[in-house]
Amino acid sequence: IKNSMRSRLLPIANAALFFYTLGFPLVIGVFFKKYNHKIKEDQRLRAHGRGEYPEINTAYYFRKKFSKLYYPFKPEYYWWCLLVIVRKFVVVTCSVLIRTDPTFQLSCVLCFMFLFMCMHIEYDPYMHVKERAEILMKEAESNLRNEFTKLRVIHVLIDMSKTHATQAGMTKEFDIIRENIKNMEVEMDIQNKIAHRLHRSIFNYNNIELIVLTCCVFVPLMGIMFNSPYLMQPENKWKQWVVTTIIVT
């Protein structure tokens, strides 16, 4: 109806819908692109259990303002919330645009959910106790490789040196690096023990998300089975009850 309340509010509603479905993810994507280095550094500090004070974390105030967008994820997968938004958008699109054929609708949802589940299994984007320990181990291994490189260089320089004073100084530096390597190895062992003691598979973020995605695959699959003519046959009535019980459970 022309000049009705609905017709007057329709442009505002369309604009809000457009911003929420496309504008909001686009703004987040631009934000992530602009501050990706700062976000990665903040997540590395979070993996170390640090960064709660502005004296330590240069991105402290940034964390306080925007960390809800990226804090559950590993530093390299800080953008994963965009994929979560896409996943929700796909489910809503399938439920709205494919309403006339439930079987095809469920098949589309099943296809996309299976794809998202495979991506999650491949990347394990969430950062919990186990993943934090893995990040720290990788950093420690990188530092160890650097120290071993220094050892090899100093060893070559000692062999090439002709003066006793230079050899003594390099030998002292050699001993310092060896002590650093020993300390790093001890720290790696301690971190590994702490991670194994605190890690609980049932509470791991990646495992929880995997269970949810598995259910998102399982439910459409059961819906397709429930909608099949095979279960509509009178002799298969008990099988229909079995499928219904599994879906509800």
JSON list of C-alpha atoms in Angstrom, two decimals:
[
{"chain": "A", "resi": 1, "resn": "ILE", "atom": "CA", "xyz": [0.00, 0.00, 0.00]},
{"chain": "A", "resi": 2, "resn": "LYS", "atom": "CA", "xyz": [1.42, 3.35, -1.04]},
{"chain": "A", "resi": 3, "resn": "ASN", "atom": "CA", "xyz": [2.42, 5.69, 1.82]},
{"chain": "A", "resi": 4, "resn": "SER", "atom": "CA", "xyz": [1.75, 2.96, 4.40]},
{"chain": "A", "resi": 5, "resn": "MET", "atom": "CA", "xyz": [3.99, 2.35, 7.40]},
{"chain": "A", "resi": 6, "resn": "ARG", "atom": "CA", "xyz": [5.43, -0.72, 5.71]},
{"chain": "A", "resi": 7, "resn": "SER", "atom": "CA", "xyz": [6.32, 1.09, 2.49]},
{"chain": "A", "resi": 8, "resn": "ARG", "atom": "CA", "xyz": [8.00, 3.90, 4.45]},
{"chain": "A", "resi": 9, "resn": "LEU", "atom": "CA", "xyz": [10.05, 1.52, 6.58]},
{"chain": "A", "resi": 10, "resn": "LEU", "atom": "CA", "xyz": [10.98, -0.82, 3.72]},
{"chain": "A", "resi": 11, "resn": "PRO", "atom": "CA", "xyz": [14.01, 1.21, 2.44]},
{"chain": "A", "resi": 12, "resn": "ILE", "atom": "CA", "xyz": [15.39, 1.47, 5.98]},
{"chain": "A", "resi": 13, "resn": "ALA", "atom": "CA", "xyz": [14.90, -2.27, 6.52]},
{"chain": "A", "resi": 14, "resn": "ASN", "atom": "CA", "xyz": [16.60, -3.10, 3.20]},
{"chain": "A", "resi": 15, "resn": "ALA", "atom": "CA", "xyz": [19.54, -0.83, 4.04]},
{"chain": "A", "resi": 16, "resn": "ALA", "atom": "CA", "xyz": [19.92, -2.42, 7.47]},
{"chain": "A", "resi": 17, "resn": "LEU", "atom": "CA", "xyz": [19.70, -5.91, 5.96]},
{"chain": "A", "resi": 18, "resn": "PHE", "atom": "CA", "xyz": [22.31, -5.05, 3.33]},
{"chain": "A", "resi": 19, "resn": "PHE", "atom": "CA", "xyz": [24.72, -3.66, 5.93]},
{"chain": "A", "resi": 20, "resn": "TYR", "atom": "CA", "xyz": [24.28, -6.59, 8.29]},
{"chain": "A", "resi": 21, "resn": "THR", "atom": "CA", "xyz": [24.77, -9.28, 5.63]},
{"chain": "A", "resi": 22, "resn": "LEU", "atom": "CA", "xyz": [27.44, -7.62, 3.47]},
{"chain": "A", "resi": 23, "resn": "GLY", "atom": "CA", "xyz": [28.61, -4.37, 5.05]},
{"chain": "A", "resi": 24, "resn": "PHE", "atom": "CA", "xyz": [29.45, -5.78, 8.47]},
{"chain": "A", "resi": 25, "resn": "PRO", "atom": "CA", "xyz": [31.73, -8.59, 7.18]},
{"chain": "A", "resi": 26, "resn": "LEU", "atom": "CA", "xyz": [33.27, -6.15, 4.69]},
{"chain": "A", "resi": 27, "resn": "VAL", "atom": "CA", "xyz": [34.11, -3.66, 7.46]},
{"chain": "A", "resi": 28, "resn": "ILE", "atom": "CA", "xyz": [35.63, -6.45, 9.58]},
{"chain": "A", "resi": 29, "resn": "GLY", "atom": "CA", "xyz": [37.66, -7.67, 6.59]},
{"chain": "A", "resi": 30, "resn": "VAL", "atom": "CA", "xyz": [39.08, -4.18, 5.95]},
{"chain": "A", "resi": 31, "resn": "PHE", "atom": "CA", "xyz": [39.82, -3.84, 9.67]},
{"chain": "A", "resi": 32, "resn": "PHE", "atom": "CA", "xyz": [41.70, -7.16, 9.74]},
{"chain": "A", "resi": 33, "resn": "LYS", "atom": "CA", "xyz": [43.66, -6.23, 6.63]},
{"chain": "A", "resi": 34, "resn": "LYS", "atom": "CA", "xyz": [44.73, -2.92, 8.15]},
{"chain": "A", "resi": 35, "resn": "TYR", "atom": "CA", "xyz": [45.74, -4.20, 11.59]},
{"chain": "A", "resi": 36, "resn": "ASN", "atom": "CA", "xyz": [46.85, -7.77, 10.82]},
{"chain": "A", "resi": 37, "resn": "HIS", "atom": "CA", "xyz": [50.40, -7.30, 12.20]},
{"chain": "A", "resi": 38, "resn": "LYS", "atom": "CA", "xyz": [49.12, -5.82, 15.44]},
{"chain": "A", "resi": 39, "resn": "ILE", "atom": "CA", "xyz": [46.56, -8.61, 15.85]},
{"chain": "A", "resi": 40, "resn": "LYS", "atom": "CA", "xyz": [49.16, -11.35, 15.24]},
{"chain": "A", "resi": 41, "resn": "GLU", "atom": "CA", "xyz": [51.54, -9.82, 17.76]},
{"chain": "A", "resi": 42, "resn": "ASP", "atom": "CA", "xyz": [48.77, -9.53, 20.35]},
{"chain": "A", "resi": 43, "resn": "GLN", "atom": "CA", "xyz": [47.80, -13.18, 19.81]},
{"chain": "A", "resi": 44, "resn": "ARG", "atom": "CA", "xyz": [51.41, -14.29, 20.22]},
{"chain": "A", "resi": 45, "resn": "LEU", "atom": "CA", "xyz": [51.53, -12.49, 23.54]},
{"chain": "A", "resi": 46, "resn": "ARG", "atom": "CA", "xyz": [48.24, -14.15, 24.47]},
{"chain": "A", "resi": 47, "resn": "ALA", "atom": "CA", "xyz": [49.78, -17.54, 23.68]},
{"chain": "A", "resi": 48, "resn": "HIS", "atom": "CA", "xyz": [52.55, -16.67, 26.16]},
{"chain": "A", "resi": 49, "resn": "GLY", "atom": "CA", "xyz": [49.95, -15.64, 28.74]},
{"chain": "A", "resi": 50, "resn": "ARG", "atom": "CA", "xyz": [51.18, -12.06, 28.61]},
{"chain": "A", "resi": 51, "resn": "GLY", "atom": "CA", "xyz": [49.99, -8.68, 27.36]},
{"chain": "A", "resi": 52, "resn": "GLU", "atom": "CA", "xyz": [47.64, -7.77, 30.19]},
{"chain": "A", "resi": 53, "resn": "TYR", "atom": "CA", "xyz": [49.56, -4.59, 30.98]},
{"chain": "A", "resi": 54, "resn": "PRO", "atom": "CA", "xyz": [50.31, -1.62, 28.69]},
{"chain": "A", "resi": 55, "resn": "GLU", "atom": "CA", "xyz": [53.99, -1.67, 29.73]},
{"chain": "A", "resi": 56, "resn": "ILE", "atom": "CA", "xyz": [54.39, -5.10, 28.10]},
{"chain": "A", "resi": 57, "resn": "ASN", "atom": "CA", "xyz": [51.87, -5.03, 25.28]},
{"chain": "A", "resi": 58, "resn": "THR", "atom": "CA", "xyz": [52.06, -2.14, 22.82]},
{"chain": "A", "resi": 59, "resn": "ALA", "atom": "CA", "xyz": [48.62, -3.23, 21.55]},
{"chain": "A", "resi": 60, "resn": "TYR", "atom": "CA", "xyz": [47.08, -3.26, 25.04]},
{"chain": "A", "resi": 61, "resn": "TYR", "atom": "CA", "xyz": [44.37, -0.68, 24.32]},
{"chain": "A", "resi": 62, "resn": "PHE", "atom": "CA", "xyz": [43.78, -2.23, 20.91]},
{"chain": "A", "resi": 63, "resn": "ARG", "atom": "CA", "xyz": [43.16, -5.56, 22.67]},
{"chain": "A", "resi": 64, "resn": "LYS", "atom": "CA", "xyz": [40.70, -4.01, 25.09]},
{"chain": "A", "resi": 65, "resn": "LYS", "atom": "CA", "xyz": [38.69, -2.49, 22.23]},
{"chain": "A", "resi": 66, "resn": "PHE", "atom": "CA", "xyz": [38.71, -5.16, 19.53]},
{"chain": "A", "resi": 67, "resn": "SER", "atom": "CA", "xyz": [39.91, -8.50, 20.94]},
{"chain": "A", "resi": 68, "resn": "LYS", "atom": "CA", "xyz": [36.39, -10.00, 20.86]},
{"chain": "A", "resi": 69, "resn": "LEU", "atom": "CA", "xyz": [36.80, -10.30, 17.10]},
{"chain": "A", "resi": 70, "resn": "TYR", "atom": "CA", "xyz": [39.92, -12.46, 17.12]},
{"chain": "A", "resi": 71, "resn": "TYR", "atom": "CA", "xyz": [40.95, -13.62, 20.61]},
{"chain": "A", "resi": 72, "resn": "PRO", "atom": "CA", "xyz": [39.78, -17.30, 20.33]},
{"chain": "A", "resi": 73, "resn": "PHE", "atom": "CA", "xyz": [41.92, -17.98, 17.25]},
{"chain": "A", "resi": 74, "resn": "LYS", "atom": "CA", "xyz": [45.55, -18.75, 16.47]},
{"chain": "A", "resi": 75, "resn": "PRO", "atom": "CA", "xyz": [47.66, -15.79, 15.30]},
{"chain": "A", "resi": 76, "resn": "GLU", "atom": "CA", "xyz": [47.66, -16.95, 11.66]},
{"chain": "A", "resi": 77, "resn": "TYR", "atom": "CA", "xyz": [43.87, -17.57, 11.67]},
{"chain": "A", "resi": 78, "resn": "TYR", "atom": "CA", "xyz": [42.75, -14.35, 13.36]},
{"chain": "A", "resi": 79, "resn": "TRP", "atom": "CA", "xyz": [40.30, -13.79, 10.46]},
{"chain": "A", "resi": 80, "resn": "TRP", "atom": "CA", "xyz": [38.36, -17.04, 11.10]},
{"chain": "A", "resi": 81, "resn": "CYS", "atom": "CA", "xyz": [35.32, -15.20, 12.48]},
{"chain": "A", "resi": 82, "resn": "LEU", "atom": "CA", "xyz": [34.64, -14.06, 8.89]},
{"chain": "A", "resi": 83, "resn": "LEU", "atom": "CA", "xyz": [34.31, -17.71, 7.92]},
{"chain": "A", "resi": 84, "resn": "VAL", "atom": "CA", "xyz": [31.87, -18.23, 10.80]},
{"chain": "A", "resi": 85, "resn": "ILE", "atom": "CA", "xyz": [29.78, -15.32, 9.45]},
{"chain": "A", "resi": 86, "resn": "VAL", "atom": "CA", "xyz": [29.87, -16.86, 5.96]},
{"chain": "A", "resi": 87, "resn": "ARG", "atom": "CA", "xyz": [28.75, -20.18, 7.41]},
{"chain": "A", "resi": 88, "resn": "LYS", "atom": "CA", "xyz": [25.75, -18.59, 9.10]},
{"chain": "A", "resi": 89, "resn": "PHE", "atom": "CA", "xyz": [24.94, -16.63, 5.94]},
{"chain": "A", "resi": 90, "resn": "VAL", "atom": "CA", "xyz": [24.95, -19.84, 3.88]},
{"chain": "A", "resi": 91, "resn": "VAL", "atom": "CA", "xyz": [22.59, -21.61, 6.29]},
{"chain": "A", "resi": 92, "resn": "VAL", "atom": "CA", "xyz": [20.16, -18.67, 6.32]},
{"chain": "A", "resi": 93, "resn": "THR", "atom": "CA", "xyz": [20.31, -18.34, 2.53]},
{"chain": "A", "resi": 94, "resn": "CYS", "atom": "CA", "xyz": [19.52, -22.02, 2.03]},
{"chain": "A", "resi": 95, "resn": "SER", "atom": "CA", "xyz": [16.64, -21.90, 4.50]},
{"chain": "A", "resi": 96, "resn": "VAL", "atom": "CA", "xyz": [15.10, -18.78, 2.92]},
{"chain": "A", "resi": 97, "resn": "LEU", "atom": "CA", "xyz": [15.66, -19.25, -0.81]},
{"chain": "A", "resi": 98, "resn": "ILE", "atom": "CA", "xyz": [15.09, -23.01, -1.06]},
{"chain": "A", "resi": 99, "resn": "ARG", "atom": "CA", "xyz": [11.85, -23.45, 0.83]},
{"chain": "A", "resi": 100, "resn": "THR", "atom": "CA", "xyz": [9.83, -25.32, -1.79]},
{"chain": "A", "resi": 101, "resn": "ASP", "atom": "CA", "xyz": [11.98, -28.46, -1.84]},
{"chain": "A", "resi": 102, "resn": "PRO", "atom": "CA", "xyz": [13.06, -29.64, 1.64]},
{"chain": "A", "resi": 103, "resn": "THR", "atom": "CA", "xyz": [15.23, -32.46, 0.30]},
{"chain": "A", "resi": 104, "resn": "PHE", "atom": "CA", "xyz": [17.24, -30.16, -1.96]},
{"chain": "A", "resi": 105, "resn": "GLN", "atom": "CA", "xyz": [17.43, -27.58, 0.85]},
{"chain": "A", "resi": 106, "resn": "LEU", "atom": "CA", "xyz": [18.86, -30.13, 3.28]},
{"chain": "A", "resi": 107, "resn": "SER", "atom": "CA", "xyz": [21.26, -31.40, 0.62]},
{"chain": "A", "resi": 108, "resn": "CYS", "atom": "CA", "xyz": [22.66, -27.89, 0.09]},
{"chain": "A", "resi": 109, "resn": "VAL", "atom": "CA", "xyz": [23.08, -27.36, 3.82]},
{"chain": "A", "resi": 110, "resn": "LEU", "atom": "CA", "xyz": [24.74, -30.77, 4.16]},
{"chain": "A", "resi": 111, "resn": "CYS", "atom": "CA", "xyz": [27.17, -29.98, 1.32]},
{"chain": "A", "resi": 112, "resn": "PHE", "atom": "CA", "xyz": [28.24, -26.64, 2.77]},
{"chain": "A", "resi": 113, "resn": "MET", "atom": "CA", "xyz": [28.46, -27.88, 6.36]},
{"chain": "A", "resi": 114, "resn": "PHE", "atom": "CA", "xyz": [30.61, -30.81, 5.27]},
{"chain": "A", "resi": 115, "resn": "LEU", "atom": "CA", "xyz": [32.91, -28.36, 3.46]},
{"chain": "A", "resi": 116, "resn": "PHE", "atom": "CA", "xyz": [33.22, -26.16, 6.55]},
{"chain": "A", "resi": 117, "resn": "MET", "atom": "CA", "xyz": [33.86, -29.20, 8.73]},
{"chain": "A", "resi": 118, "resn": "CYS", "atom": "CA", "xyz": [36.69, -30.33, 6.43]},
{"chain": "A", "resi": 119, "resn": "MET", "atom": "CA", "xyz": [38.24, -26.85, 6.59]},
{"chain": "A", "resi": 120, "resn": "HIS", "atom": "CA", "xyz": [38.05, -26.90, 10.38]},
{"chain": "A", "resi": 121, "resn": "ILE", "atom": "CA", "xyz": [39.69, -30.35, 10.55]},
{"chain": "A", "resi": 122, "resn": "GLU", "atom": "CA", "xyz": [42.45, -29.19, 8.22]},
{"chain": "A", "resi": 123, "resn": "TYR", "atom": "CA", "xyz": [43.36, -25.96, 10.04]},
{"chain": "A", "resi": 124, "resn": "ASP", "atom": "CA", "xyz": [42.21, -26.28, 13.70]},
{"chain": "A", "resi": 125, "resn": "PRO", "atom": "CA", "xyz": [41.92, -22.47, 13.97]},
{"chain": "A", "resi": 126, "resn": "TYR", "atom": "CA", "xyz": [41.08, -22.08, 17.67]},
{"chain": "A", "resi": 127, "resn": "MET", "atom": "CA", "xyz": [43.77, -21.45, 20.26]},
{"chain": "A", "resi": 128, "resn": "HIS", "atom": "CA", "xyz": [43.43, -23.33, 23.54]},
{"chain": "A", "resi": 129, "resn": "VAL", "atom": "CA", "xyz": [45.97, -24.84, 25.97]},
{"chain": "A", "resi": 130, "resn": "LYS", "atom": "CA", "xyz": [47.30, -27.42, 23.51]},
{"chain": "A", "resi": 131, "resn": "GLU", "atom": "CA", "xyz": [47.55, -24.92, 20.65]},
{"chain": "A", "resi": 132, "resn": "ARG", "atom": "CA", "xyz": [49.27, -22.34, 22.86]},
{"chain": "A", "resi": 133, "resn": "ALA", "atom": "CA", "xyz": [51.88, -24.92, 23.81]},
{"chain": "A", "resi": 134, "resn": "GLU", "atom": "CA", "xyz": [52.43, -25.77, 20.13]},
{"chain": "A", "resi": 135, "resn": "ILE", "atom": "CA", "xyz": [52.99, -22.07, 19.32]},
{"chain": "A", "resi": 136, "resn": "LEU", "atom": "CA", "xyz": [55.50, -21.74, 22.15]},
{"chain": "A", "resi": 137, "resn": "MET", "atom": "CA", "xyz": [57.28, -24.92, 21.04]},
{"chain": "A", "resi": 138, "resn": "LYS", "atom": "CA", "xyz": [57.62, -23.62, 17.47]},
{"chain": "A", "resi": 139, "resn": "GLU", "atom": "CA", "xyz": [59.08, -20.34, 18.73]},
{"chain": "A", "resi": 140, "resn": "ALA", "atom": "CA", "xyz": [61.50, -22.20, 21.00]},
{"chain": "A", "resi": 141, "resn": "GLU", "atom": "CA", "xyz": [62.58, -24.48, 18.14]},
{"chain": "A", "resi": 142, "resn": "SER", "atom": "CA", "xyz": [63.19, -21.43, 15.95]},
{"chain": "A", "resi": 143, "resn": "ASN", "atom": "CA", "xyz": [65.32, -19.85, 18.69]},
{"chain": "A", "resi": 144, "resn": "LEU", "atom": "CA", "xyz": [67.24, -23.10, 19.10]},
{"chain": "A", "resi": 145, "resn": "ARG", "atom": "CA", "xyz": [68.04, -23.21, 15.40]},
{"chain": "A", "resi": 146, "resn": "ASN", "atom": "CA", "xyz": [69.35, -19.64, 15.59]},
{"chain": "A", "resi": 147, "resn": "GLU", "atom": "CA", "xyz": [71.55, -20.51, 18.57]},
{"chain": "A", "resi": 148, "resn": "PHE", "atom": "CA", "xyz": [72.94, -23.59, 16.81]},
{"chain": "A", "resi": 149, "resn": "THR", "atom": "CA", "xyz": [73.75, -21.42, 13.81]},
{"chain": "A", "resi": 150, "resn": "LYS", "atom": "CA", "xyz": [75.66, -19.04, 16.09]},
{"chain": "A", "resi": 151, "resn": "LEU", "atom": "CA", "xyz": [77.54, -22.00, 17.58]},
{"chain": "A", "resi": 152, "resn": "ARG", "atom": "CA", "xyz": [78.66, -23.18, 14.16]},
{"chain": "A", "resi": 153, "resn": "VAL", "atom": "CA", "xyz": [79.80, -19.68, 13.20]},
{"chain": "A", "resi": 154, "resn": "ILE", "atom": "CA", "xyz": [81.75, -19.22, 16.45]},
{"chain": "A", "resi": 155, "resn": "HIS", "atom": "CA", "xyz": [83.32, -22.66, 16.06]},
{"chain": "A", "resi": 156, "resn": "VAL", "atom": "CA", "xyz": [84.57, -21.71, 12.60]},
{"chain": "A", "resi": 157, "resn": "LEU", "atom": "CA", "xyz": [85.87, -18.37, 13.89]},
{"chain": "A", "resi": 158, "resn": "ILE", "atom": "CA", "xyz": [87.74, -20.10, 16.74]},
{"chain": "A", "resi": 159, "resn": "ASP", "atom": "CA", "xyz": [89.43, -22.41, 14.26]},
{"chain": "A", "resi": 160, "resn": "MET", "atom": "CA", "xyz": [90.41, -19.44, 12.10]},
{"chain": "A", "resi": 161, "resn": "SER", "atom": "CA", "xyz": [91.57, -17.23, 14.96]},
{"chain": "A", "resi": 162, "resn": "LYS", "atom": "CA", "xyz": [95.34, -16.97, 15.50]},
{"chain": "A", "resi": 163, "resn": "THR", "atom": "CA", "xyz": [95.54, -15.02, 18.77]},
{"chain": "A", "resi": 164, "resn": "HIS", "atom": "CA", "xyz": [95.03, -16.61, 22.16]},
{"chain": "A", "resi": 165, "resn": "ALA", "atom": "CA", "xyz": [92.94, -13.66, 23.47]},
{"chain": "A", "resi": 166, "resn": "THR", "atom": "CA", "xyz": [90.52, -13.87, 20.57]},
{"chain": "A", "resi": 167, "resn": "GLN", "atom": "CA", "xyz": [90.15, -17.61, 21.03]},
{"chain": "A", "resi": 168, "resn": "ALA", "atom": "CA", "xyz": [89.49, -17.18, 24.75]},
{"chain": "A", "resi": 169, "resn": "GLY", "atom": "CA", "xyz": [86.80, -14.55, 24.09]},
{"chain": "A", "resi": 170, "resn": "MET", "atom": "CA", "xyz": [85.10, -16.69, 21.48]},
{"chain": "A", "resi": 171, "resn": "THR", "atom": "CA", "xyz": [85.29, -19.74, 23.73]},
{"chain": "A", "resi": 172, "resn": "LYS", "atom": "CA", "xyz": [83.53, -17.76, 26.46]},
{"chain": "A", "resi": 173, "resn": "GLU", "atom": "CA", "xyz": [80.83, -16.70, 23.99]},
{"chain": "A", "resi": 174, "resn": "PHE", "atom": "CA", "xyz": [80.60, -20.34, 22.90]},
{"chain": "A", "resi": 175, "resn": "ASP", "atom": "CA", "xyz": [79.94, -21.44, 26.49]},
{"chain": "A", "resi": 176, "resn": "ILE", "atom": "CA", "xyz": [77.26, -18.76, 26.94]},
{"chain": "A", "resi": 177, "resn": "ILE", "atom": "CA", "xyz": [75.38, -19.93, 23.86]},
{"chain": "A", "resi": 178, "resn": "ARG", "atom": "CA", "xyz": [75.61, -23.55, 25.00]},
{"chain": "A", "resi": 179, "resn": "GLU", "atom": "CA", "xyz": [74.12, -22.53, 28.34]},
{"chain": "A", "resi": 180, "resn": "ASN", "atom": "CA", "xyz": [71.31, -20.68, 26.54]},
{"chain": "A", "resi": 181, "resn": "ILE", "atom": "CA", "xyz": [70.54, -23.76, 24.48]},
{"chain": "A", "resi": 182, "resn": "LYS", "atom": "CA", "xyz": [70.44, -25.90, 27.60]},
{"chain": "A", "resi": 183, "resn": "ASN", "atom": "CA", "xyz": [68.05, -23.45, 29.29]},
{"chain": "A", "resi": 184, "resn": "MET", "atom": "CA", "xyz": [65.80, -23.41, 26.22]},
{"chain": "A", "resi": 185, "resn": "GLU", "atom": "CA", "xyz": [65.60, -27.20, 26.15]},
{"chain": "A", "resi": 186, "resn": "VAL", "atom": "CA", "xyz": [64.66, -27.25, 29.85]},
{"chain": "A", "resi": 187, "resn": "GLU", "atom": "CA", "xyz": [62.01, -24.59, 29.25]},
{"chain": "A", "resi": 188, "resn": "MET", "atom": "CA", "xyz": [60.58, -26.57, 26.32]},
{"chain": "A", "resi": 189, "resn": "ASP", "atom": "CA", "xyz": [60.29, -29.68, 28.52]},
{"chain": "A", "resi": 190, "resn": "ILE", "atom": "CA", "xyz": [58.53, -27.69, 31.24]},
{"chain": "A", "resi": 191, "resn": "GLN", "atom": "CA", "xyz": [56.08, -26.18, 28.76]},
{"chain": "A", "resi": 192, "resn": "ASN", "atom": "CA", "xyz": [55.35, -29.59, 27.30]},
{"chain": "A", "resi": 193, "resn": "LYS", "atom": "CA", "xyz": [54.61, -31.05, 30.74]},
{"chain": "A", "resi": 194, "resn": "ILE", "atom": "CA", "xyz": [52.34, -28.11, 31.68]},
{"chain": "A", "resi": 195, "resn": "ALA", "atom": "CA", "xyz": [50.42, -28.43, 28.40]},
{"chain": "A", "resi": 196, "resn": "HIS", "atom": "CA", "xyz": [49.87, -32.17, 28.91]},
{"chain": "A", "resi": 197, "resn": "ARG", "atom": "CA", "xyz": [48.73, -31.60, 32.49]},
{"chain": "A", "resi": 198, "resn": "LEU", "atom": "CA", "xyz": [46.25, -28.82, 31.64]},
{"chain": "A", "resi": 199, "resn": "HIS", "atom": "CA", "xyz": [44.97, -30.14, 28.32]},
{"chain": "A", "resi": 200, "resn": "ARG", "atom": "CA", "xyz": [41.55, -31.80, 28.35]},
{"chain": "A", "resi": 201, "resn": "SER", "atom": "CA", "xyz": [40.32, -32.95, 24.95]},
{"chain": "A", "resi": 202, "resn": "ILE", "atom": "CA", "xyz": [36.66, -32.57, 25.83]},
{"chain": "A", "resi": 203, "resn": "PHE", "atom": "CA", "xyz": [37.15, -28.87, 26.68]},
{"chain": "A", "resi": 204, "resn": "ASN", "atom": "CA", "xyz": [39.39, -28.02, 23.74]},
{"chain": "A", "resi": 205, "resn": "TYR", "atom": "CA", "xyz": [37.85, -25.30, 21.56]},
{"chain": "A", "resi": 206, "resn": "ASN", "atom": "CA", "xyz": [38.70, -27.10, 18.32]},
{"chain": "A", "resi": 207, "resn": "ASN", "atom": "CA", "xyz": [37.14, -30.34, 19.52]},
{"chain": "A", "resi": 208, "resn": "ILE", "atom": "CA", "xyz": [33.99, -28.56, 20.69]},
{"chain": "A", "resi": 209, "resn": "GLU", "atom": "CA", "xyz": [33.65, -26.79, 17.34]},
{"chain": "A", "resi": 210, "resn": "LEU", "atom": "CA", "xyz": [34.23, -30.08, 15.54]},
{"chain": "A", "resi": 211, "resn": "ILE", "atom": "CA", "xyz": [31.40, -31.71, 17.52]},
{"chain": "A", "resi": 212, "resn": "VAL", "atom": "CA", "xyz": [29.07, -28.83, 16.61]},
{"chain": "A", "resi": 213, "resn": "LEU", "atom": "CA", "xyz": [29.99, -29.04, 12.93]},
{"chain": "A", "resi": 214, "resn": "THR", "atom": "CA", "xyz": [29.56, -32.82, 12.98]},
{"chain": "A", "resi": 215, "resn": "CYS", "atom": "CA", "xyz": [26.03, -32.31, 14.32]},
{"chain": "A", "resi": 216, "resn": "CYS", "atom": "CA", "xyz": [25.44, -29.72, 11.58]},
{"chain": "A", "resi": 217, "resn": "VAL", "atom": "CA", "xyz": [26.33, -32.41, 9.05]},
{"chain": "A", "resi": 218, "resn": "PHE", "atom": "CA", "xyz": [24.51, -35.22, 10.81]},
{"chain": "A", "resi": 219, "resn": "VAL", "atom": "CA", "xyz": [21.15, -33.44, 11.27]},
{"chain": "A", "resi": 220, "resn": "PRO", "atom": "CA", "xyz": [20.62, -32.55, 7.56]},
{"chain": "A", "resi": 221, "resn": "LEU", "atom": "CA", "xyz": [21.66, -36.08, 6.65]},
{"chain": "A", "resi": 222, "resn": "MET", "atom": "CA", "xyz": [19.04, -37.51, 9.00]},
{"chain": "A", "resi": 223, "resn": "GLY", "atom": "CA", "xyz": [16.52, -35.02, 7.60]},
{"chain": "A", "resi": 224, "resn": "ILE", "atom": "CA", "xyz": [17.15, -36.29, 4.08]},
{"chain": "A", "resi": 225, "resn": "MET", "atom": "CA", "xyz": [16.70, -39.85, 5.29]},
{"chain": "A", "resi": 226, "resn": "PHE", "atom": "CA", "xyz": [13.53, -38.89, 7.16]},
{"chain": "A", "resi": 227, "resn": "ASN", "atom": "CA", "xyz": [12.13, -37.24, 4.02]},
{"chain": "A", "resi": 228, "resn": "SER", "atom": "CA", "xyz": [12.80, -40.21, 1.77]},
{"chain": "A", "resi": 229, "resn": "PRO", "atom": "CA", "xyz": [9.89, -42.31, 0.41]},
{"chain": "A", "resi": 230, "resn": "TYR", "atom": "CA", "xyz": [11.56, -45.41, 1.84]},
{"chain": "A", "resi": 231, "resn": "LEU", "atom": "CA", "xyz": [10.68, -44.43, 5.40]},
{"chain": "A", "resi": 232, "resn": "MET", "atom": "CA", "xyz": [7.13, -43.54, 4.41]},
{"chain": "A", "resi": 233, "resn": "GLN", "atom": "CA", "xyz": [6.31, -47.16, 3.68]},
{"chain": "A", "resi": 234, "resn": "PRO", "atom": "CA", "xyz": [4.18, -48.81, 6.41]},
{"chain": "A", "resi": 235, "resn": "GLU", "atom": "CA", "xyz": [6.61, -51.70, 6.96]},
{"chain": "A", "resi": 236, "resn": "ASN", "atom": "CA", "xyz": [9.39, -49.21, 7.73]},
{"chain": "A", "resi": 237, "resn": "LYS", "atom": "CA", "xyz": [7.49, -47.34, 10.42]},
{"chain": "A", "resi": 238, "resn": "TRP", "atom": "CA", "xyz": [9.85, -48.51, 13.17]},
{"chain": "A", "resi": 239, "resn": "LYS", "atom": "CA", "xyz": [12.84, -47.26, 11.18]},
{"chain": "A", "resi": 240, "resn": "GLN", "atom": "CA", "xyz": [11.19, -43.86, 10.99]},
{"chain": "A", "resi": 241, "resn": "TRP", "atom": "CA", "xyz": [10.95, -43.84, 14.77]},
{"chain": "A", "resi": 242, "resn": "VAL", "atom": "CA", "xyz": [14.64, -44.76, 15.03]},
{"chain": "A", "resi": 243, "resn": "VAL", "atom": "CA", "xyz": [15.69, -41.89, 12.76]},
{"chain": "A", "resi": 244, "resn": "THR", "atom": "CA", "xyz": [13.40, -39.48, 14.64]},
{"chain": "A", "resi": 245, "resn": "THR", "atom": "CA", "xyz": [14.87, -40.53, 17.99]},
{"chain": "A", "resi": 246, "resn": "ILE", "atom": "CA", "xyz": [18.43, -40.05, 16.70]},
{"chain": "A", "resi": 247, "resn": "ILE", "atom": "CA", "xyz": [17.63, -36.57, 15.36]},
{"chain": "A", "resi": 248, "resn": "VAL", "atom": "CA", "xyz": [15.96, -35.48, 18.61]},
{"chain": "A", "resi": 249, "resn": "THR", "atom": "CA", "xyz": [18.78, -36.94, 20.69]}
]
